[in-house]
């Protein structure tokens, strides 16, 4: 992105996306990425890409003071379960919930999770229906 002008990216973005995604077997995820690329604004894409190169999220995770829930479910070879566990461990009050589901049910699962959280109070923290899927993480001291 450093050497590619934004207008060139705008012209070639779908060609480049299809080349990068050529070997991806997960058709639903591939379609989501293509839709994302179609909707991108070239100059904004370039600017955010350049900023992301400089940003190290992992060093910021221990600074998060709020309780954060991370969810994972559908198998994804590019984002294995272990990655989400490690990220959650770095957040002091991070909680990890793993709900195995099929890829095509990902959006429905996200809706169910949101609905279940809408039913609880701040005191309850996590809905009973989701608590059974929480992974007890062993954090290093």
Tab-separated table of C-alpha atoms in Angstrom:
chain	number	residue	atom	x	y	z
A	1	UNK	CA	0.000	0.000	0.000
A	2	UNK	CA	2.942	2.350	0.547
A	3	UNK	CA	3.844	2.506	-3.146
A	4	UNK	CA	0.389	2.036	-4.697
A	5	UNK	CA	-1.506	5.304	-5.255
A	6	UNK	CA	-5.106	5.210	-4.037
A	7	UNK	CA	-6.610	5.613	-7.529
A	8	UNK	CA	-4.667	2.549	-8.758
A	9	UNK	CA	-5.978	0.546	-5.826
A	10	UNK	CA	-9.501	1.733	-6.758
A	11	UNK	CA	-9.101	0.391	-10.278
A	12	UNK	CA	-7.445	-2.893	-9.310
A	13	UNK	CA	-9.025	-3.681	-5.927
A	14	UNK	CA	-11.343	-6.460	-7.106
A	15	UNK	CA	-8.647	-8.057	-9.258
A	16	UNK	CA	-6.188	-7.955	-6.340
A	17	UNK	CA	-8.796	-9.282	-3.894
A	18	UNK	CA	-9.607	-12.222	-6.160
A	19	UNK	CA	-5.910	-13.045	-6.548
A	20	UNK	CA	-5.326	-12.926	-2.788
A	21	UNK	CA	-8.445	-14.990	-2.075
A	22	UNK	CA	-7.962	-17.510	-4.898
A	23	UNK	CA	-7.021	-20.362	-2.566
A	24	UNK	CA	-9.644	-19.632	0.096
A	25	UNK	CA	-12.003	-22.583	0.485
A	26	UNK	CA	-14.491	-20.924	2.816
A	27	UNK	CA	-16.906	-19.490	0.244
A	28	UNK	CA	-19.032	-17.536	2.736
A	29	UNK	CA	-15.999	-15.749	4.163
A	30	UNK	CA	-14.634	-15.128	0.669
A	31	UNK	CA	-17.923	-13.468	-0.348
A	32	UNK	CA	-17.842	-11.293	2.791
A	33	UNK	CA	-14.313	-10.108	1.979
A	34	UNK	CA	-15.230	-9.344	-1.650
A	35	UNK	CA	-18.267	-7.324	-0.483
A	36	UNK	CA	-16.023	-5.451	1.957
A	37	UNK	CA	-13.501	-4.654	-0.793
A	38	UNK	CA	-16.277	-3.492	-3.160
A	39	UNK	CA	-17.516	-1.065	-0.517
A	40	UNK	CA	-14.102	0.317	0.376
A	41	UNK	CA	-13.047	3.877	-0.365
A	42	UNK	CA	-9.560	3.713	-1.939
A	43	UNK	CA	-7.942	6.702	-0.202
A	44	UNK	CA	-9.374	5.689	3.193
A	45	UNK	CA	-8.226	2.096	2.673
A	46	UNK	CA	-4.689	3.265	1.904
A	47	UNK	CA	-4.571	5.651	4.863
A	48	UNK	CA	-5.845	3.060	7.352
A	49	UNK	CA	-3.485	0.406	5.959
A	50	UNK	CA	-0.503	2.692	6.474
A	51	UNK	CA	-1.597	3.495	10.032
A	52	UNK	CA	-2.168	-0.185	10.855
A	53	UNK	CA	1.386	-1.049	9.837
A	54	UNK	CA	2.625	1.157	12.686
A	55	UNK	CA	0.079	0.022	15.301
A	56	UNK	CA	0.800	-2.928	17.613
A	57	UNK	CA	-2.502	-3.914	19.210
A	58	UNK	CA	-0.951	-6.637	21.363
A	59	UNK	CA	1.022	-4.143	23.424
A	60	UNK	CA	-2.186	-2.211	24.139
A	61	UNK	CA	-4.276	-5.177	25.360
A	62	UNK	CA	-2.979	-5.183	28.974
A	63	UNK	CA	-4.087	-1.549	29.302
A	64	UNK	CA	-7.777	-2.386	28.797
A	65	UNK	CA	-9.491	-1.951	32.155
A	66	UNK	CA	-13.032	-2.955	31.185
A	67	UNK	CA	-14.373	-6.483	31.153
A	68	UNK	CA	-14.248	-7.651	27.545
A	69	UNK	CA	-15.920	-10.714	26.027
A	70	UNK	CA	-14.327	-12.341	22.988
A	71	UNK	CA	-16.386	-14.848	21.026
A	72	UNK	CA	-15.251	-17.413	18.507
A	73	UNK	CA	-17.038	-20.292	16.873
A	74	UNK	CA	-16.850	-21.275	13.237
A	75	UNK	CA	-13.634	-23.036	12.253
A	76	UNK	CA	-11.308	-20.685	10.386
A	77	UNK	CA	-7.828	-21.766	9.331
A	78	UNK	CA	-6.664	-18.137	9.124
A	79	UNK	CA	-7.910	-17.259	12.620
A	80	UNK	CA	-7.426	-20.350	14.775
A	81	UNK	CA	-8.997	-20.656	18.195
A	82	UNK	CA	-5.620	-20.346	19.937
A	83	UNK	CA	-5.176	-16.792	18.618
A	84	UNK	CA	-8.397	-15.640	20.293
A	85	UNK	CA	-7.456	-17.379	23.548
A	86	UNK	CA	-4.065	-15.656	23.604
A	87	UNK	CA	-5.602	-12.249	22.871
A	88	UNK	CA	-8.158	-12.732	25.647
A	89	UNK	CA	-5.449	-13.761	28.121
A	90	UNK	CA	-3.633	-10.473	27.527
A	91	UNK	CA	-6.728	-8.448	28.509
A	92	UNK	CA	-6.778	-8.352	32.337
A	93	UNK	CA	-10.555	-8.845	32.573
A	94	UNK	CA	-10.906	-10.641	29.242
A	95	UNK	CA	-13.426	-13.470	29.032
A	96	UNK	CA	-13.429	-15.993	26.209
A	97	UNK	CA	-16.545	-17.743	24.951
A	98	UNK	CA	-16.219	-20.459	22.328
A	99	UNK	CA	-19.382	-21.589	20.570
A	100	UNK	CA	-18.720	-24.056	17.789
A	101	UNK	CA	-21.023	-23.383	14.852
A	102	UNK	CA	-21.168	-23.769	11.117
A	103	UNK	CA	-19.805	-20.935	8.993
A	104	UNK	CA	-23.170	-20.262	7.385
A	105	UNK	CA	-24.675	-19.705	10.852
A	106	UNK	CA	-22.108	-17.060	11.891
A	107	UNK	CA	-24.419	-14.061	11.479
A	108	UNK	CA	-27.301	-15.832	13.225
A	109	UNK	CA	-24.986	-16.723	16.111
A	110	UNK	CA	-23.896	-13.075	16.399
A	111	UNK	CA	-27.546	-12.034	16.570
A	112	UNK	CA	-28.314	-14.611	19.272
A	113	UNK	CA	-25.318	-13.465	21.335
A	114	UNK	CA	-26.457	-9.826	21.107
A	115	UNK	CA	-30.020	-10.766	22.030
A	116	UNK	CA	-28.878	-12.783	25.052
A	117	UNK	CA	-26.708	-9.916	26.332
A	118	UNK	CA	-29.646	-7.533	25.902
A	119	UNK	CA	-31.611	-9.641	28.396
A	120	UNK	CA	-29.171	-9.331	31.327
A	121	UNK	CA	-28.333	-6.549	33.724
A	122	UNK	CA	-24.863	-5.186	34.383
A	123	UNK	CA	-24.834	-7.114	37.664
A	124	UNK	CA	-25.296	-10.467	35.895
A	125	UNK	CA	-22.404	-9.808	33.469
A	126	UNK	CA	-22.864	-12.879	31.232
A	127	UNK	CA	-26.175	-14.524	30.269
A	128	UNK	CA	-26.685	-17.975	31.811
A	129	UNK	CA	-27.382	-19.336	28.332
A	130	UNK	CA	-23.867	-18.323	27.204
A	131	UNK	CA	-21.975	-18.975	30.448
A	132	UNK	CA	-21.770	-22.687	29.679
A	133	UNK	CA	-19.558	-21.894	26.670
A	134	UNK	CA	-17.007	-19.789	28.562
A	135	UNK	CA	-13.464	-21.145	28.528
A	136	UNK	CA	-11.594	-20.852	31.814
A	137	UNK	CA	-8.281	-19.300	30.771
A	138	UNK	CA	-5.111	-20.017	32.680
A	139	UNK	CA	-3.296	-16.695	32.823
A	140	UNK	CA	0.379	-16.320	33.606
A	141	UNK	CA	1.050	-14.252	36.703
